Coordinates of C-alpha atoms in Angstrom, one line a residue:
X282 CA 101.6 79.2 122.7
X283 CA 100.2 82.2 120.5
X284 CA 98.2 84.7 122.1
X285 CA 94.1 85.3 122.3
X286 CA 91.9 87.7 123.3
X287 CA 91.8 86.7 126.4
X288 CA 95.0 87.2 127.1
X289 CA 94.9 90.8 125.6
X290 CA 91.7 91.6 127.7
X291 CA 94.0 90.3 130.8
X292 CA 96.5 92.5 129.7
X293 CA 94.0 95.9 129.2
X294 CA 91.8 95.2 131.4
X295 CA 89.5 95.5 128.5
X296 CA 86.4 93.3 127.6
X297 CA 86.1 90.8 125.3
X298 CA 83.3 92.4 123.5
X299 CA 84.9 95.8 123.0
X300 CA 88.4 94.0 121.5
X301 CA 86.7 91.9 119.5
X302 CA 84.8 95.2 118.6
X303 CA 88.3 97.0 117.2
X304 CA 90.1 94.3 115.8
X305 CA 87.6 93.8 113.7
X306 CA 87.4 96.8 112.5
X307 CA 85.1 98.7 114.9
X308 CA 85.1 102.1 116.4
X309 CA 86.5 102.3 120.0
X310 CA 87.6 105.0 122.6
X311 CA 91.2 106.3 121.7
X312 CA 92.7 105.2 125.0
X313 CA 90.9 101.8 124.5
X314 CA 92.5 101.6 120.8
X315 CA 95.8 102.5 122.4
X316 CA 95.8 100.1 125.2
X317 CA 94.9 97.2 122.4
X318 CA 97.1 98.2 119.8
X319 CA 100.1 97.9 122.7
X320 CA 99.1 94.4 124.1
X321 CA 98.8 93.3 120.5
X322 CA 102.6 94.4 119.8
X323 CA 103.5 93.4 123.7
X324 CA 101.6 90.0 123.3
X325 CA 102.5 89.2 119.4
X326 CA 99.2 88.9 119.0
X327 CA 97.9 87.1 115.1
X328 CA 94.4 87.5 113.7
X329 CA 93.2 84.6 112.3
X330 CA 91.7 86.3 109.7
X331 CA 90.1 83.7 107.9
X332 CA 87.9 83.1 111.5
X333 CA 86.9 86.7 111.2
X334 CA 86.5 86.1 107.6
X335 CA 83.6 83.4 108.8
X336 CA 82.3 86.3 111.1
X337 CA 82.3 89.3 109.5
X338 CA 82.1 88.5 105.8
X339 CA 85.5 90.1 105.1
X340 CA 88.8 88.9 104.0
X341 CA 89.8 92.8 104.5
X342 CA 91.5 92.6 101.0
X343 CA 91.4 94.7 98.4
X344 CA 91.8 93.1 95.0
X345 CA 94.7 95.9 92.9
X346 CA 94.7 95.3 89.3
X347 CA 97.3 97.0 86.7
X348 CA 97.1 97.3 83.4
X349 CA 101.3 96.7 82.9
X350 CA 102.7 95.9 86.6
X351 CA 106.4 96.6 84.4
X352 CA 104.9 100.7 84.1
X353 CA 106.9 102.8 86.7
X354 CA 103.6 104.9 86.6
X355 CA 101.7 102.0 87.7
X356 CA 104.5 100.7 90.2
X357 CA 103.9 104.3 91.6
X358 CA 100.2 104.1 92.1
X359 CA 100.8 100.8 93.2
X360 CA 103.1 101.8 96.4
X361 CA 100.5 104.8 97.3
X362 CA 97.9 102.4 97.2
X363 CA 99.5 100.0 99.6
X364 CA 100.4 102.7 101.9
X365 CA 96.6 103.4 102.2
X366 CA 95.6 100.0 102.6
X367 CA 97.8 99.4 105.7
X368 CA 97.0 102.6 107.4
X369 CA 93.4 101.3 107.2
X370 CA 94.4 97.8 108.0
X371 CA 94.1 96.4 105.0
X372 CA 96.2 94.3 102.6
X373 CA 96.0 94.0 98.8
X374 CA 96.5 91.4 95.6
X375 CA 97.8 92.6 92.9
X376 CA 96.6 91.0 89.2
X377 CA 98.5 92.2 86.2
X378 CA 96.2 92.4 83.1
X379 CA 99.4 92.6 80.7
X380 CA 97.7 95.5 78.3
X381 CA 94.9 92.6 77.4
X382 CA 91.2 93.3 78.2
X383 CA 90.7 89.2 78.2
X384 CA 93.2 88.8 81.0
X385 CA 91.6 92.0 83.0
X386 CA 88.2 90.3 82.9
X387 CA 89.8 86.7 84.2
X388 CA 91.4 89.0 86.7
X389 CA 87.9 90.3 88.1
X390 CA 86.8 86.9 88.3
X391 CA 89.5 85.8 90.0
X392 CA 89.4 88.5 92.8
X393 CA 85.6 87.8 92.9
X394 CA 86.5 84.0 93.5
X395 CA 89.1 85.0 96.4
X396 CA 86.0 86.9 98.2
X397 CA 88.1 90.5 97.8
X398 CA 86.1 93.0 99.7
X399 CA 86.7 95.8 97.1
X400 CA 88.5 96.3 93.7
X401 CA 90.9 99.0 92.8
X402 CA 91.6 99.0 89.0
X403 CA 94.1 100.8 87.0
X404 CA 92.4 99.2 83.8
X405 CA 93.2 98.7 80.2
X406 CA 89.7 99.2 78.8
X407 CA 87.2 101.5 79.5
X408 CA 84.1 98.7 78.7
X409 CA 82.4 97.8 82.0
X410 CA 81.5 94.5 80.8
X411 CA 84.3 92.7 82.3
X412 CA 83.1 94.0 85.9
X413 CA 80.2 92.3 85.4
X414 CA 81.1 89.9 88.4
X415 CA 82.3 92.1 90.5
X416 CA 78.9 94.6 90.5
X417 CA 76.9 91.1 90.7
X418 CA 78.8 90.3 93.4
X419 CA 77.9 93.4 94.7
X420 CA 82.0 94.3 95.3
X421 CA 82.7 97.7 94.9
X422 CA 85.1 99.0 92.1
X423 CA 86.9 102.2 92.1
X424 CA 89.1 102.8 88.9
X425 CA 92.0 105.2 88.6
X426 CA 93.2 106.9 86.1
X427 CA 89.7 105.8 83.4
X428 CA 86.4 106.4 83.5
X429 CA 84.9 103.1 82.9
X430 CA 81.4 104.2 80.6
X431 CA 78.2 103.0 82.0
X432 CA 78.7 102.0 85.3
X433 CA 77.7 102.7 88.5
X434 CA 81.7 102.7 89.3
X435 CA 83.8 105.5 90.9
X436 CA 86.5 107.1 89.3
X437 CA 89.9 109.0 90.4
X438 CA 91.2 110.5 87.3
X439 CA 93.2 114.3 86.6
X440 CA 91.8 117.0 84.3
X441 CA 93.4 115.3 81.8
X442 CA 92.0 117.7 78.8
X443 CA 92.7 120.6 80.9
X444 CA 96.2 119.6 81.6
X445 CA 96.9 118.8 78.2
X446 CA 95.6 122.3 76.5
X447 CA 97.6 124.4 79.2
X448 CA 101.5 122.4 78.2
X449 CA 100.6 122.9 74.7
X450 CA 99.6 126.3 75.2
X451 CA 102.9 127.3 77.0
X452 CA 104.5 125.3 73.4
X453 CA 102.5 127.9 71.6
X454 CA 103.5 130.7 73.7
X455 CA 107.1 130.4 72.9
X456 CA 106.3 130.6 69.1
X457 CA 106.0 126.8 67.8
X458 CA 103.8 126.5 65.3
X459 CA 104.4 123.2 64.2
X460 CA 103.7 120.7 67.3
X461 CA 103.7 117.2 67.2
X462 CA 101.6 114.7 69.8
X463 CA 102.7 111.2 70.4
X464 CA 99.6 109.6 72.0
X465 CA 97.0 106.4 72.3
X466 CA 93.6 107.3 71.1
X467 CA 92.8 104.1 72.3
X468 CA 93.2 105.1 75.8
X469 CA 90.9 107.4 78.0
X470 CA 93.8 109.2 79.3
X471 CA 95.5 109.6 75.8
X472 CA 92.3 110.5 74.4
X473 CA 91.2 113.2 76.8
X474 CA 94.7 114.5 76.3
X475 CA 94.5 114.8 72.7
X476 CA 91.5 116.5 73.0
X477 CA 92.9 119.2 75.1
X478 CA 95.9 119.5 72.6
X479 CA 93.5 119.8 69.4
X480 CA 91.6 122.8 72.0
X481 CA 95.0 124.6 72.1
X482 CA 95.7 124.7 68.7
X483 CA 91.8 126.1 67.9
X484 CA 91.8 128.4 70.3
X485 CA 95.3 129.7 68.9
X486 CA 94.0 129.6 65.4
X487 CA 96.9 127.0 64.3
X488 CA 96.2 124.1 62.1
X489 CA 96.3 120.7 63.6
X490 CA 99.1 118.5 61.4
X491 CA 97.4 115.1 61.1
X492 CA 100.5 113.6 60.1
X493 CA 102.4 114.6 63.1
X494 CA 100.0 112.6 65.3
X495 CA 101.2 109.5 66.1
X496 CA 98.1 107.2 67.5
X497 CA 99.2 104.2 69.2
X498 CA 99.7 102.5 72.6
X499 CA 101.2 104.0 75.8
X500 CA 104.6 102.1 75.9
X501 CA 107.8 102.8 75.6
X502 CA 108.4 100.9 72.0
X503 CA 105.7 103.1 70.5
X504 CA 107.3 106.7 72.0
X505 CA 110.7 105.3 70.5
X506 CA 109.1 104.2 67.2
X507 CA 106.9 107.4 67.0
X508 CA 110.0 109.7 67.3
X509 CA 112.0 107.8 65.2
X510 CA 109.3 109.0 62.4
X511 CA 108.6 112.5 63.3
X512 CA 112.6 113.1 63.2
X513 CA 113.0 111.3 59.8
X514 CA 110.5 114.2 58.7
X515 CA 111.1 116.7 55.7
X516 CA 109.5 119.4 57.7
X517 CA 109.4 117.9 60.8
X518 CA 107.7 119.6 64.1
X519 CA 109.8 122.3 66.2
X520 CA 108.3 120.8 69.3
X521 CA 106.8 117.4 70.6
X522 CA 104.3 116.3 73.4
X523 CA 104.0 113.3 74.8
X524 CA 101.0 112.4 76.4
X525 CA 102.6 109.7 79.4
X526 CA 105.7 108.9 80.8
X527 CA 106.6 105.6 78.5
X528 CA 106.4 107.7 75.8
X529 CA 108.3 110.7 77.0
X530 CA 110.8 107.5 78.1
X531 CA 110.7 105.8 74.7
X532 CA 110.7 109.7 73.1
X533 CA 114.3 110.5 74.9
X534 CA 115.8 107.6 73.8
X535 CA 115.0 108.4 69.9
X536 CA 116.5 111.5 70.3
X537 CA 119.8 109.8 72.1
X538 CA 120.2 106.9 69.2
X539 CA 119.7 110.3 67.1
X540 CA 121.7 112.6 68.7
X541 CA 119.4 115.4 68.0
X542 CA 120.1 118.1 70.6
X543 CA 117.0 118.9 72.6
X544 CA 115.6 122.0 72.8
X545 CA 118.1 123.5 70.3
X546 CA 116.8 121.0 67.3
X547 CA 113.2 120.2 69.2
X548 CA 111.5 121.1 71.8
X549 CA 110.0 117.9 74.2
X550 CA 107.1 118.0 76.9
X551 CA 104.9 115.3 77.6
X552 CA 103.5 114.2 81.3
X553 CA 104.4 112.2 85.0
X554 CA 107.3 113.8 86.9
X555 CA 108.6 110.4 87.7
X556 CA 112.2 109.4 87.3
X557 CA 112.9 110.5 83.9
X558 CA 112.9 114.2 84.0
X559 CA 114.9 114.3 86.8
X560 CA 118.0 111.9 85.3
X561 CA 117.6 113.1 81.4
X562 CA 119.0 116.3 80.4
X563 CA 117.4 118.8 79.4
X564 CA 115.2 118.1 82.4
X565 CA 111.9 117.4 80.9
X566 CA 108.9 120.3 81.1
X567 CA 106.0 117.9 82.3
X568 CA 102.5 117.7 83.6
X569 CA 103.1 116.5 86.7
X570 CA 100.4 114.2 87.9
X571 CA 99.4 114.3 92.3
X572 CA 100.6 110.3 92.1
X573 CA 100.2 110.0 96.1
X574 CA 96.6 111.8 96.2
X575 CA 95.3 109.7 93.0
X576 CA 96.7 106.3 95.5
X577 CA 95.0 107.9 98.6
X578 CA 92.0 109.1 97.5
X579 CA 91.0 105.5 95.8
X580 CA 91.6 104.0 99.0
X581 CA 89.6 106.5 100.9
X582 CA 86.5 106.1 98.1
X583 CA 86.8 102.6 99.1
X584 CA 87.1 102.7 102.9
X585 CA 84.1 104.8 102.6
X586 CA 81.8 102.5 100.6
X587 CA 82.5 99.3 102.5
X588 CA 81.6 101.3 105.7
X589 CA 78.8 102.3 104.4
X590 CA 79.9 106.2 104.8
X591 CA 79.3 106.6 101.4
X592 CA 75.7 105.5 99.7
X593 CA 75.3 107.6 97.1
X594 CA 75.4 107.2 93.5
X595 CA 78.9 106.6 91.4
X596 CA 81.0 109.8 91.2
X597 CA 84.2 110.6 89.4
X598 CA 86.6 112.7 91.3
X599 CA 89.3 115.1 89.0
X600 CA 92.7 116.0 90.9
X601 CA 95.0 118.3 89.3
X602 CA 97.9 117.9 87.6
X603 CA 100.9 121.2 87.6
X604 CA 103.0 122.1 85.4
X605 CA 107.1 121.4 86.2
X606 CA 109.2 123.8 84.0
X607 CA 112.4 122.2 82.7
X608 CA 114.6 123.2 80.0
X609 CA 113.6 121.1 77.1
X610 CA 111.5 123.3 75.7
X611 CA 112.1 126.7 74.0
X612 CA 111.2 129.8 72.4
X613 CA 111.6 130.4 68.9
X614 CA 111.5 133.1 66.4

């Protein structure tokens, strides 16, 4: 027969009030908390969460939803996210919007219809009509990595434009002159980037070569495709940046089908110090971004406006991102 909380209060000589107090999410004494937590593992304790669900008005699930769930920069996010949750006893599902704004608004809806208790997006679009239902619903959104324009939603992103000027200014340093930027204009994070690239070549006084920016979409295909062009150039750029990891993936692989060495031909930086700059050679110069504080802090936004810690208006939150020196970049004369 499965255990109750009876039988735990037998067991910790606890009442019934202040268990049911703590596993449902309330704050008790330390000692109290441990005594609980050990009958629950002692007793194999379940909580029959949709009974709480009834009493509380929460599933204690977060709704998670990624723009490309096959992105190792997402799948990153993803895990750190998870990790949160569960510290905070919560558990998450996670809607893949596939790079399509249509299927990220039938994803809100969805959540909304599974009565999530908060949203966590990584989303495609930075138009806050699609969490419409959400906001009505009065479920709290957090977004990572965007700023989603006019909404009362908070935001976990990098200084994106900051980060950007800073590797193109270490490119400039070593003498190119002739830089190249694979990016999506379409995309807050490869439009604050780009921005930050055109500020380092004002402030350096170096014209910005139109034609050597490639505007597309973060994936893989389009870094591939992108430096496929650039290298097929008459006076092609001494250097490259690459404003996420699938293109700095997609970028790597041009150069391989190529073989163009890297950085005796061209010099290559771009961002994310995921897997690839530690498997490629050269290793990769990146901006790396804090992957496990963008996860943690979401959570922690979110912990604190479903407890109510947390009342005021929307507010975006900038992390910083660090250089890592590799060896794919070099100086010139």
């Amino acid at each position: 027969m499965a255990a109750t909380i009876k039988d735990i209060s037998r067991e910790t000589g606890l009442s019934l009030a202040t268990i049911s107090k703590y596993l449902n999410g309330g704050n008790v004494l330390p000692k109290n908390r441990e005594k609980i937590d050990a009958a629950v593992e002692k007793l194999h304790y379940q909580v029959n969460e949709i009974a709480r669900g009834l009493v509380t008005n929460r599933t204690r699930t977060i709704g998670v939803i990624v723009y490309n769930i096959a992105s190792t920069f997402n799948g990153t996010l993803v895990s750190h996210i998870g990790h949160q949750l569960r510290r905070n006893n919560y558990g998450m599902l996670i809607c893949d919007s596939a790079m399509d704004a249509e299927t990220e608004a039938a994803n809100i809806r969805f959540l909304v219809s599974k009565k999530v208790d908060g949203i966590i997006a990584i989303p495609c679009t930075t138009d806050a009509s699609p969490l419409a239902p959400a906001m009505e619903a009065g479920i709290p959104v957090v977004t990572i990595d965007r700023v989603v324009q006019n909404s009362d939603v908070d935001s976990i992103v990098i200084n994106n434009r900051e980060a950007a000027g800073e590797i193109t200014e270490r490119l400039i340093r070593e003498g190119h002159r002739k830089i190249g930027l694979i990016c999506s204009l379409k995309e807050y994070t490869g439009a604050e980037r780009a921005k930050g690239f055109r500020d380092a070549l004002e402030k350096a006084g170096i014209p910005v070569r139109e034609n050597c920016i490639m505007d597309g979409y973060h994936t893989v295909a389009f870094g591939y495709q992108s430096m496929m062009k650039i290298l097929q150039m008459e006076d092609r750029p001494t250097a490259v940046f690459a404003t996420n990891y699938d293109l700095n993936l997609g970028m790597v692989m041009a150069l391989n089908e190529k073989d163009v060495r890297c950085p005796e031909e061209i010099s290559l930086v771009g961002f994310d110090d995921l897997l690839l700059p530690h498997v490629v050679s050269p290793h990769l110069t990146v901006m790396k971004q804090p992957m496990a504080e963008l996860g943690h802090t979401a959570v922690n936004v979110m912990m604190d406006r479903l407890s109510g810690r947390k009342d005021s208006p929307a507010e975006i939150t900038v992390l910083k991102a660090r250089l890592i020196e590799g060896n794919s970049d070099r100086v010139i004369g």
